[in-house]
PDB file of C-alpha atoms in Angstrom:
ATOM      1  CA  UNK B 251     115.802  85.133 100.744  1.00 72.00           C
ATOM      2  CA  UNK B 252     113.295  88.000  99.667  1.00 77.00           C
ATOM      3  CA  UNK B 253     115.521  88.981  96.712  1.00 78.00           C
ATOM      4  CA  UNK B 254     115.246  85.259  95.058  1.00 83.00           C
ATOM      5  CA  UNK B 255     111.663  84.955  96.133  1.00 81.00           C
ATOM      6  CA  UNK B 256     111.027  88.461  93.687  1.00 81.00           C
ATOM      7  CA  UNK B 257     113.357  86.397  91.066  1.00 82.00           C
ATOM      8  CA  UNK B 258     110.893  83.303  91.325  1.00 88.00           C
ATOM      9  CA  UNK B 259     107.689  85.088  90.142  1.00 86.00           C
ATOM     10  CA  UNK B 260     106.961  87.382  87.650  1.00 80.00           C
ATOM     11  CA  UNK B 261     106.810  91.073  88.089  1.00 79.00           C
ATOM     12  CA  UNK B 262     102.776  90.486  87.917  1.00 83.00           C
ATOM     13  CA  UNK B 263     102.570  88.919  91.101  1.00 89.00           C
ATOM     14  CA  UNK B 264     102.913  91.429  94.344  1.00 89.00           C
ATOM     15  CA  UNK B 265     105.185  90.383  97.210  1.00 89.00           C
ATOM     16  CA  UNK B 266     104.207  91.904 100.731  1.00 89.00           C
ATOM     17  CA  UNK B 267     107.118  92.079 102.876  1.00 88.00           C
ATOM     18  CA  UNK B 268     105.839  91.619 106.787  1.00 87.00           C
ATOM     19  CA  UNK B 269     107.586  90.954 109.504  1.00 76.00           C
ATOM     20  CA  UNK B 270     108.540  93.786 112.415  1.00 77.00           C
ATOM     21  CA  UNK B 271     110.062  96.520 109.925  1.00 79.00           C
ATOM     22  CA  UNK B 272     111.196  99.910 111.114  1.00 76.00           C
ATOM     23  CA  UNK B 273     112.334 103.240 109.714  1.00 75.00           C
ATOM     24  CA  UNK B 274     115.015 102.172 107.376  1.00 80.00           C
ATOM     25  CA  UNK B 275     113.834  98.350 106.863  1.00 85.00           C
ATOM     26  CA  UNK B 276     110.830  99.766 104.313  1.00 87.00           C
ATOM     27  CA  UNK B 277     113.517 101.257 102.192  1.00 86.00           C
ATOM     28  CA  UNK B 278     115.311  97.855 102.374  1.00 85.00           C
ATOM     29  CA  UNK B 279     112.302  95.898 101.807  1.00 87.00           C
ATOM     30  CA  UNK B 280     111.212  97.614  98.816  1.00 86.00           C
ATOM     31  CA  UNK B 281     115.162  97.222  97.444  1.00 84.00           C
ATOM     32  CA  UNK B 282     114.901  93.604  97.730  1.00 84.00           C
ATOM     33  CA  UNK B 283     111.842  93.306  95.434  1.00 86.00           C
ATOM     34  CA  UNK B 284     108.452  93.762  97.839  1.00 87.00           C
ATOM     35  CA  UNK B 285     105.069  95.811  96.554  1.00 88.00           C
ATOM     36  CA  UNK B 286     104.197  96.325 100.056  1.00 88.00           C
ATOM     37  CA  UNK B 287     105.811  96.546 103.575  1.00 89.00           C
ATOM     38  CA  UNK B 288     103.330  95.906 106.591  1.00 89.00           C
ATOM     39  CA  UNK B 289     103.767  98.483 109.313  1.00 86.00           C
ATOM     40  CA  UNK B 290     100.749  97.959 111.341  1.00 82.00           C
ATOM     41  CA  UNK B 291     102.550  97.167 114.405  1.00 86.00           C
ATOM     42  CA  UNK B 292     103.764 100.366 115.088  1.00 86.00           C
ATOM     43  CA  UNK B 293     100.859 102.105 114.313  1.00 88.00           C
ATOM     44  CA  UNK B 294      98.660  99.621 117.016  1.00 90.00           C
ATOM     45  CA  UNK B 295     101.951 100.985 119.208  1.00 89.00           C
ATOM     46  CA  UNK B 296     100.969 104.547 118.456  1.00 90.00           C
ATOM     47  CA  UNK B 297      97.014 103.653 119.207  1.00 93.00           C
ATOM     48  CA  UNK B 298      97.520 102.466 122.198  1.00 94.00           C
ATOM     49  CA  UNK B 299     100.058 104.736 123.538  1.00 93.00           C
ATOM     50  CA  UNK B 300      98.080 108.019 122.585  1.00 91.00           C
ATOM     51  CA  UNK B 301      95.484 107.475 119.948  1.00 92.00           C
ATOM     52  CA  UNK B 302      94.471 109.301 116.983  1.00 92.00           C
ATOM     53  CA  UNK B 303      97.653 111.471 117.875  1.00 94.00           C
ATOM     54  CA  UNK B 304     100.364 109.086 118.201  1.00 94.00           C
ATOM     55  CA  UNK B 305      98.851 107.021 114.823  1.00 93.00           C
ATOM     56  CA  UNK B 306      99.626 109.944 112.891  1.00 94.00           C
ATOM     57  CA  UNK B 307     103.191 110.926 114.486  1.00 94.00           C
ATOM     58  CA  UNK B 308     104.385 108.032 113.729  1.00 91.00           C
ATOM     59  CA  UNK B 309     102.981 108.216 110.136  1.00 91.00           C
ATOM     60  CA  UNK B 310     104.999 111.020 109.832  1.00 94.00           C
ATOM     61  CA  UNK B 311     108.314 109.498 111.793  1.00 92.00           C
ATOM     62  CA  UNK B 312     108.515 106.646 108.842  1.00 89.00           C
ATOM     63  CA  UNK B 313     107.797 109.121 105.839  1.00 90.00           C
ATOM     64  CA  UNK B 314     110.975 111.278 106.843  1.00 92.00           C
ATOM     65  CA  UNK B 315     112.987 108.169 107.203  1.00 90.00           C
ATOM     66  CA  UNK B 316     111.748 106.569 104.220  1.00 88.00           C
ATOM     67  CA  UNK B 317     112.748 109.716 102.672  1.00 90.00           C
ATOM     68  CA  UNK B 318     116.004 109.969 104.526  1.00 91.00           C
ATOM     69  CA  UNK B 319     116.831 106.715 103.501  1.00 88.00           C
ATOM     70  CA  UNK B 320     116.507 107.392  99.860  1.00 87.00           C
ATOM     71  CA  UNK B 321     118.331 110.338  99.858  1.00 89.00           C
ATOM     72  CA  UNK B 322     121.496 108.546 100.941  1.00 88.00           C
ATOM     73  CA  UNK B 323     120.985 106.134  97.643  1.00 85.00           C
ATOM     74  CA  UNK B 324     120.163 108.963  95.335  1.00 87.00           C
ATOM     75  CA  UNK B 325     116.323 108.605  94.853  1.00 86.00           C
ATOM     76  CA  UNK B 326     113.546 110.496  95.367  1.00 85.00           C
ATOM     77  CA  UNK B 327     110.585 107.752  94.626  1.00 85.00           C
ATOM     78  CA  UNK B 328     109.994 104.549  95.801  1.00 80.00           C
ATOM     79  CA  UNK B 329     109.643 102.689  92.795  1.00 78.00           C
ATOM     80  CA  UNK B 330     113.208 103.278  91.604  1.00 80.00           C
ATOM     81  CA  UNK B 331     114.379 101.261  94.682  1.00 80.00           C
ATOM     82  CA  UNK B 332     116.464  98.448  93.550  1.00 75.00           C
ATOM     83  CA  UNK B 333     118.717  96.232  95.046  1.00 72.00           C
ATOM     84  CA  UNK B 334     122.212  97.498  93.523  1.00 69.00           C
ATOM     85  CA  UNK B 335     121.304 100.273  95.664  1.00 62.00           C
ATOM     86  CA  UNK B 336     121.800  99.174  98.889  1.00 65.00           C
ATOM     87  CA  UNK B 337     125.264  98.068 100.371  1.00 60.00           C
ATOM     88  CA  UNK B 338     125.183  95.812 103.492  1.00 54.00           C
TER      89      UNK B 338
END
């Protein structure tokens, strides 16, 4: 699992987390150890749906829920996003 992957390597080495995340799956991601969380699908979504436009909606869709999401665990950055703070 991602968790014992982060456990593996040193703190030195990024982990990029890819794999179809939405909305509340970046806060998850970054909880179970990542450095990055690839969201380009959604934005190729957007593109294609409405362009320029639809890029930056849902830019703005996953910042509120990012925020959302750490708001309901008690932070306000990304960084302090561990993994005691998430209950499955």
């Amino acid at each position: 699992s991602f968790p014992q992957n982060r456990n593996a390597v040193s703190d030195e080495m990024m982990l990029i987390f890819d794999g179809g995340v939405f909305e509340v799956g970046i806060t998850i991601a970054l909880a179970c150890g990542a450095n990055f969380v690839m969201t380009g699908q959604l934005f190729f979504y957007g593109l294609g749906t409405d362009g320029k436009k639809r890029v930056h909606c849902i830019a703005n869709i996953l910042a509120e829920e990012v925020e959302i999401a750490m708001g309901l665990i008690g932070k306000t950055e990304p960084i302090a996003i561990v993994l005691n703070n998430i209950v499955a």
